[in-house]
Short mmCIF file of C-alpha atoms in Angstrom, two decimals:
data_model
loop_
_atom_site.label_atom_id
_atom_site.label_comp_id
_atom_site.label_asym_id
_atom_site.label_seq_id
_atom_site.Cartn_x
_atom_site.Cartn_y
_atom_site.Cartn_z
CA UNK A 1 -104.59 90.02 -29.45
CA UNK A 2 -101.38 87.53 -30.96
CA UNK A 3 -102.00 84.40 -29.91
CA UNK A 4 -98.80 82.61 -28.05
CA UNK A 5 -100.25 79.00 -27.25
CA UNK A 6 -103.73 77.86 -27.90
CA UNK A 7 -104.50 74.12 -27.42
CA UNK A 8 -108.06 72.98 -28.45
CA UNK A 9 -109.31 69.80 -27.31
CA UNK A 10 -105.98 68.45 -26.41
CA UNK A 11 -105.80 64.72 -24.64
CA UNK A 12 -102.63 62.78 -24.59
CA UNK A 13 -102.64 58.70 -23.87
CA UNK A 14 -99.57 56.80 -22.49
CA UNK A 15 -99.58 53.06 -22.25
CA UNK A 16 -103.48 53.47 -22.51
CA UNK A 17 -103.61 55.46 -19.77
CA UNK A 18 -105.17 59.35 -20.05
CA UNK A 19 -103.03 62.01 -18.84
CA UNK A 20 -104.67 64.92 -20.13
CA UNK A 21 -107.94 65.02 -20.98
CA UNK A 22 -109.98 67.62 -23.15
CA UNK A 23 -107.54 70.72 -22.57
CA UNK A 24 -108.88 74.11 -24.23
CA UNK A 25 -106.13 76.63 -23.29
CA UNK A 26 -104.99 79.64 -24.53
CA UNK A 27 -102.10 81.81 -23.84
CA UNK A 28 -102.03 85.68 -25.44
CA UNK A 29 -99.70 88.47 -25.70
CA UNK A 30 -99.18 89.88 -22.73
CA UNK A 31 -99.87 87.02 -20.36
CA UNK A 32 -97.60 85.42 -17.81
CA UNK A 33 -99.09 81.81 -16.33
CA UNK A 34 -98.84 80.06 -13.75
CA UNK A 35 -99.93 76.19 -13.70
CA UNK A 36 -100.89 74.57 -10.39
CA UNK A 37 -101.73 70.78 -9.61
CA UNK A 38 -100.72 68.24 -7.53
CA UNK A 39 -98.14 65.78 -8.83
CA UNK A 40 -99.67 63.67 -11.40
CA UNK A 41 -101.85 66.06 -12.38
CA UNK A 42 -100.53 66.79 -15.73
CA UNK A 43 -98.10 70.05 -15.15
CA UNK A 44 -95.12 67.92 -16.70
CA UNK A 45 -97.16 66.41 -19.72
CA UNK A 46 -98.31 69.40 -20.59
CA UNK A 47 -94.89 71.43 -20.85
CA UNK A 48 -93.73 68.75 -22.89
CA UNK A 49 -96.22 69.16 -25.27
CA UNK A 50 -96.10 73.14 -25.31
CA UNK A 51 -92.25 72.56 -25.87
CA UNK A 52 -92.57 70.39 -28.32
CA UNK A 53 -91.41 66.99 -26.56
CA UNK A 54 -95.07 65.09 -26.40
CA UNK A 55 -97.39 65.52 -29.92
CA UNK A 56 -100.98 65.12 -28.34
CA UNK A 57 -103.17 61.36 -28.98
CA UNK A 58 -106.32 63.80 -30.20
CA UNK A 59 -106.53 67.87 -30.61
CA UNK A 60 -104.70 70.76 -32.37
CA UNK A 61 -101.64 72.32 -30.76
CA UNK A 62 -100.49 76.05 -31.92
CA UNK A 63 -97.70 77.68 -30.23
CA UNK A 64 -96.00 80.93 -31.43
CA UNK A 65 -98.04 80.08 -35.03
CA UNK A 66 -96.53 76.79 -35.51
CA UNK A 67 -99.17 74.45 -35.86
CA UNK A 68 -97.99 71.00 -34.44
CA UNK A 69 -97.87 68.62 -37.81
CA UNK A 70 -97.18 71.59 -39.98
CA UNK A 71 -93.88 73.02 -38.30
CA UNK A 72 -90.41 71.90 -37.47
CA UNK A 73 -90.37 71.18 -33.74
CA UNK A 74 -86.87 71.32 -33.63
CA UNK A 75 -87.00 74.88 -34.29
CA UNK A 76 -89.74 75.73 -32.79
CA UNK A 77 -87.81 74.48 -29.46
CA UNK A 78 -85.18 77.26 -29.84
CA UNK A 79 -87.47 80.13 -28.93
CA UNK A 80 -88.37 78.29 -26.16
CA UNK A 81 -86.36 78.25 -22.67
CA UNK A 82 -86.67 76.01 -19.98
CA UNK A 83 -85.21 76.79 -16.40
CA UNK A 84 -86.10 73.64 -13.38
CA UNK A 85 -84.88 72.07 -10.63
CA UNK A 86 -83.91 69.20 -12.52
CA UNK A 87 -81.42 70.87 -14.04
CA UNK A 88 -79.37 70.37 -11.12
CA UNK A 89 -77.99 67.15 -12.31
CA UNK A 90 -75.37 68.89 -14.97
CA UNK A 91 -74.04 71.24 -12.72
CA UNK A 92 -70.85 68.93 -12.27
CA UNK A 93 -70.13 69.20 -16.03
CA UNK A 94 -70.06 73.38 -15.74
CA UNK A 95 -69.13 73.69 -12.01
CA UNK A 96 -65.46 74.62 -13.21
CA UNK A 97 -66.52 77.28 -15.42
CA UNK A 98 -67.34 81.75 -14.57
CA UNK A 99 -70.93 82.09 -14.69
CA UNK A 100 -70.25 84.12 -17.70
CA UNK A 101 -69.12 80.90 -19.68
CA UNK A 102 -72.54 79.55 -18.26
CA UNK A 103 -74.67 81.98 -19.31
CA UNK A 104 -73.35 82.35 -22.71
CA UNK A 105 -73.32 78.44 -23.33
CA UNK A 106 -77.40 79.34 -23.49
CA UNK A 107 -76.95 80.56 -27.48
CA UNK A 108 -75.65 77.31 -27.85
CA UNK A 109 -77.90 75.11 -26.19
CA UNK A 110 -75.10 73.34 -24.39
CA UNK A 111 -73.53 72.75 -21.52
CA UNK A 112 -69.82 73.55 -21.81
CA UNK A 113 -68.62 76.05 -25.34
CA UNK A 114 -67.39 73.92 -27.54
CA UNK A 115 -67.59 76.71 -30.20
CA UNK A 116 -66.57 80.16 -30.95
CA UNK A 117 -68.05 82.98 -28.75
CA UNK A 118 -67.62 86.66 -29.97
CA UNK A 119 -67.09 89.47 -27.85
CA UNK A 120 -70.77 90.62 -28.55
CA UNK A 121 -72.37 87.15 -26.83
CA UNK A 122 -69.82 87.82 -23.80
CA UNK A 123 -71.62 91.21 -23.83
CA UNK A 124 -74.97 89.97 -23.67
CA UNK A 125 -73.96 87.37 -20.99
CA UNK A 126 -72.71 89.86 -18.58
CA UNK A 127 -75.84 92.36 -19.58
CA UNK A 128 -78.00 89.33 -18.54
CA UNK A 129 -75.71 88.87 -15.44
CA UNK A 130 -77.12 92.23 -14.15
CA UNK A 131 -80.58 91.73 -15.32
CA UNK A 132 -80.49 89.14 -12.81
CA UNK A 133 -78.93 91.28 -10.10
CA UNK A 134 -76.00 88.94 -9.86
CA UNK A 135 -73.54 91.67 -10.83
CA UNK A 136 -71.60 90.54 -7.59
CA UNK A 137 -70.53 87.33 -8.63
CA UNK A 138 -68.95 88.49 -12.10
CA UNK A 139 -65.36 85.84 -13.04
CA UNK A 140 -67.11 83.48 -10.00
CA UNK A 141 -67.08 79.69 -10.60
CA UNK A 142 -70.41 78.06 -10.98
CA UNK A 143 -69.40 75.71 -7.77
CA UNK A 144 -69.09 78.47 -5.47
CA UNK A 145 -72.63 79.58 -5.75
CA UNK A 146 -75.60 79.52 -3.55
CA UNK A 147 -78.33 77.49 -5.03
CA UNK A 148 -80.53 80.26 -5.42
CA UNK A 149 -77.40 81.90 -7.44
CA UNK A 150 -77.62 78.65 -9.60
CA UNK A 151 -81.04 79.24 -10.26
CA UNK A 152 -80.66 83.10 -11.59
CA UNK A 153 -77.69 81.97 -13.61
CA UNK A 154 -79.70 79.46 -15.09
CA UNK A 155 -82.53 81.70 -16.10
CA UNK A 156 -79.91 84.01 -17.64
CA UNK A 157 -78.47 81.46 -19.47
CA UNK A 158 -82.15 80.52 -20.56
CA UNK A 159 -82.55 84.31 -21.96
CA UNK A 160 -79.12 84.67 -23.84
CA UNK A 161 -80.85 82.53 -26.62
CA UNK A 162 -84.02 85.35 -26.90
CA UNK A 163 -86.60 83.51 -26.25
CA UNK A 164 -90.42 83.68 -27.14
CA UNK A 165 -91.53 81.74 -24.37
CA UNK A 166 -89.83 80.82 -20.65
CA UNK A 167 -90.60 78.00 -18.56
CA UNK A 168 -90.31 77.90 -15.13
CA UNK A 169 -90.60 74.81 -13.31
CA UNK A 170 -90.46 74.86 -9.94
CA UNK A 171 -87.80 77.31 -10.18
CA UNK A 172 -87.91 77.63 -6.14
CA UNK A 173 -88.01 73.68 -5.27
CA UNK A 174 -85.16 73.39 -2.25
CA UNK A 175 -84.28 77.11 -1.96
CA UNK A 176 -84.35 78.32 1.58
CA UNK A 177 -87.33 81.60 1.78
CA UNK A 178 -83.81 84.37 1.30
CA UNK A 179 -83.22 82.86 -1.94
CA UNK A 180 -86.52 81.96 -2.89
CA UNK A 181 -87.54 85.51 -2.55
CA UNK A 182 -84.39 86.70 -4.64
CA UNK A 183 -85.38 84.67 -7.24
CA UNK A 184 -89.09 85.42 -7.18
CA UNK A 185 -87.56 89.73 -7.22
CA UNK A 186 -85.96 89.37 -10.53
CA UNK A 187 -89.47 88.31 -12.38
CA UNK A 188 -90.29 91.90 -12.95
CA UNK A 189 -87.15 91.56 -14.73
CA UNK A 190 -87.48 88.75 -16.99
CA UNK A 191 -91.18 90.04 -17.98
CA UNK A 192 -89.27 93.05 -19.43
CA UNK A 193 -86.82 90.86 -21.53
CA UNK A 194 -89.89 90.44 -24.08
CA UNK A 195 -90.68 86.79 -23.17
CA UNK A 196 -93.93 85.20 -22.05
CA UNK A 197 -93.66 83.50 -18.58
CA UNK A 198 -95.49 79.88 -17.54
CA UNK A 199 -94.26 79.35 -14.11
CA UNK A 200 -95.20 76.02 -12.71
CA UNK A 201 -95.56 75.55 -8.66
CA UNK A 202 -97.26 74.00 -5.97
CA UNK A 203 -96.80 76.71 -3.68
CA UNK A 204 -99.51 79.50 -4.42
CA UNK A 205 -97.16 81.96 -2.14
CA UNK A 206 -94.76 81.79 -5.27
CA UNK A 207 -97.34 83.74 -7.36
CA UNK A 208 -95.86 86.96 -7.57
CA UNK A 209 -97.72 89.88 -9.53
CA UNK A 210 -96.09 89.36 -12.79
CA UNK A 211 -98.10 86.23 -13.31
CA UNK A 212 -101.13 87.57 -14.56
CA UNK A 213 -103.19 84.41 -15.24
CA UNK A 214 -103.30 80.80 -13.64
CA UNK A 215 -104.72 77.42 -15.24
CA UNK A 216 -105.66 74.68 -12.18
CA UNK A 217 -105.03 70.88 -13.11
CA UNK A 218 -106.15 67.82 -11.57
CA UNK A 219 -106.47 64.32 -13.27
CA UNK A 220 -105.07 65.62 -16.33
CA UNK A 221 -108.36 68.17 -16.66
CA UNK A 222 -108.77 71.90 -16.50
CA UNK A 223 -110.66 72.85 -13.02
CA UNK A 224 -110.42 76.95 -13.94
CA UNK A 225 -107.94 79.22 -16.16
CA UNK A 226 -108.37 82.78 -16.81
CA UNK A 227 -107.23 85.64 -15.05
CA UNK A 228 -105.55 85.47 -11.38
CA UNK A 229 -107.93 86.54 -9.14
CA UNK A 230 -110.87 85.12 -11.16
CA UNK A 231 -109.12 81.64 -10.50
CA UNK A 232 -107.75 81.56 -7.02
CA UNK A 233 -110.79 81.34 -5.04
CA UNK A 234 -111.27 79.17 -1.99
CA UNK A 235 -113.64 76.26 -4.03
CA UNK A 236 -111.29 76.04 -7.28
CA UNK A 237 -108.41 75.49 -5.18
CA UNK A 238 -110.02 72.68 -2.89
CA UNK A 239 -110.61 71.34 -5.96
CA UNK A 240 -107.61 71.17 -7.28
CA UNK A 241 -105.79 70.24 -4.09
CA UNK A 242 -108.06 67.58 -2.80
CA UNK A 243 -108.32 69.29 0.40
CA UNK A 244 -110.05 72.37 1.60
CA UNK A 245 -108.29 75.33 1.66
CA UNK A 246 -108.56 79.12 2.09
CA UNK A 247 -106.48 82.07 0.25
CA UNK A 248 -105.63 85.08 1.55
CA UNK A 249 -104.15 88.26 -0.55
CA UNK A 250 -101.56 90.21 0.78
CA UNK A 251 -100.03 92.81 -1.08
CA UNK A 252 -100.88 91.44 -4.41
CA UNK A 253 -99.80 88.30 -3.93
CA UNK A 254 -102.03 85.13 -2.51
CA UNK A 255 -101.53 82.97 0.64
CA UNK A 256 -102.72 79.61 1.23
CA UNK A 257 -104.25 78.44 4.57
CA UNK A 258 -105.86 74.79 5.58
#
């Protein structure tokens, strides 16, 4: 089995404070995570290292068989996309432009074409356009979309680059449950597009069943990863969460009660 991401003792110090602590991870072909964990549990840090952003205080990072200190993470961040919330901010600088010219600023790595686009990228845009069932909207401007539309269009744009990996953070954060659920439809979709998947949440609901695996986080240390259903029982899940809790499964997919 290929290995995608393995990190093996991992910790990672800011301002002498540890944020992650001991991580042994592991991501193979075929996989599609999700990471759960209260905020400042370690979610963020640990993207940031995966994409390249953070270099870890002690441990060995691998991720599509770079070895961090042996590879260019420069490149290694271009078969990498990354689709959150926080995003948001730039929408003024592309809310003027189709979704087309959005999505196919993704090869680019920009926001706004400032170079030459063939007819062939425009192709792949609008093929991506329908991947993410957005067909509808085809010569809209950016502005006039919902913010669930935002979202897709963003995830398109993520995938016009081809990428080996896809983050997901909080992809859903301030969607209302229509477009939420939209958005969470089209993952069947982007598994497809040959790309693995870590999807980052706090709302277990979200865990649709694409996501094969799950890794739990709290204080910057592993409580449980491994397969879904190995992972989302009632004890892990207090732990992580501080709280007890219960989970339910309904059609495939798990619910959360207090």
């Amino acid at each position: 089995m290929k290995s995608v991401i393995s990190f093996t003792d991992v910790s990672l110090r800011r301002n002498g404070q540890a944020i992650l602590k001991g991580i042994n991870w592991d991501i193979n072909s075929n996989e599609h995570w999700a990471i759960l964990g209260l905020n400042g549990s370690g979610k963020t840090s640990l993207l940031n290292i995966v994409s390249g952003y953070h270099f870890p205080t002690t441990g060995d990072v691998s991720v599509l068989g770079n070895k961090f200190g042996k590879t260019s993470l420069p490149e290694l961040r271009k078969k990498i996309g990354f689709v959150s919330s926080s995003l948001d901010r730039f929408s003024q600088l592309v809310n003027n432009e189709t979704i087309e010219e959005v999505v196919v600023s993704g090869k680019f790595a920009s926001f706004g074409l400032y170079e030459h686009v063939s007819e062939e990228d425009y192709k792949k845009a609008s093929s991506l356009i329908e991947l993410m069932r957005l067909s509808y909207l085809k010569g809209k401007s950016f502005q006039f979309l919902s913010q669930g539309e935002k979202r897709r269009v963003l995830i398109a744009r993520a995938l016009m680059s081809n990428p080996e990996i896809l983050i997901l953070d909080e992809p859903c954060s301030g969607l209302d449950i229509l477009s939420r659920e939209q958005l969470l439809a089209i993952m069947k979709d982007v598994k497809q597009n040959n790309c693995h998947i870590i999807y980052v949440t706090h709302h277990i609901e979200e865990l649709v069943k694409e996501l094969t695996h799950v890794l739990l986080l709290h204080n910057g240390e592993i409580v449980a990863a491994g397969p879904k259903k190995e992972v989302l029982i009632d004890t892990k899940l207090s732990k992580t969460f501080e709280v007890p809790v219960k989970i339910n499964w309904k059609n495939d997919r798990p619910w959360l009660t207090l």
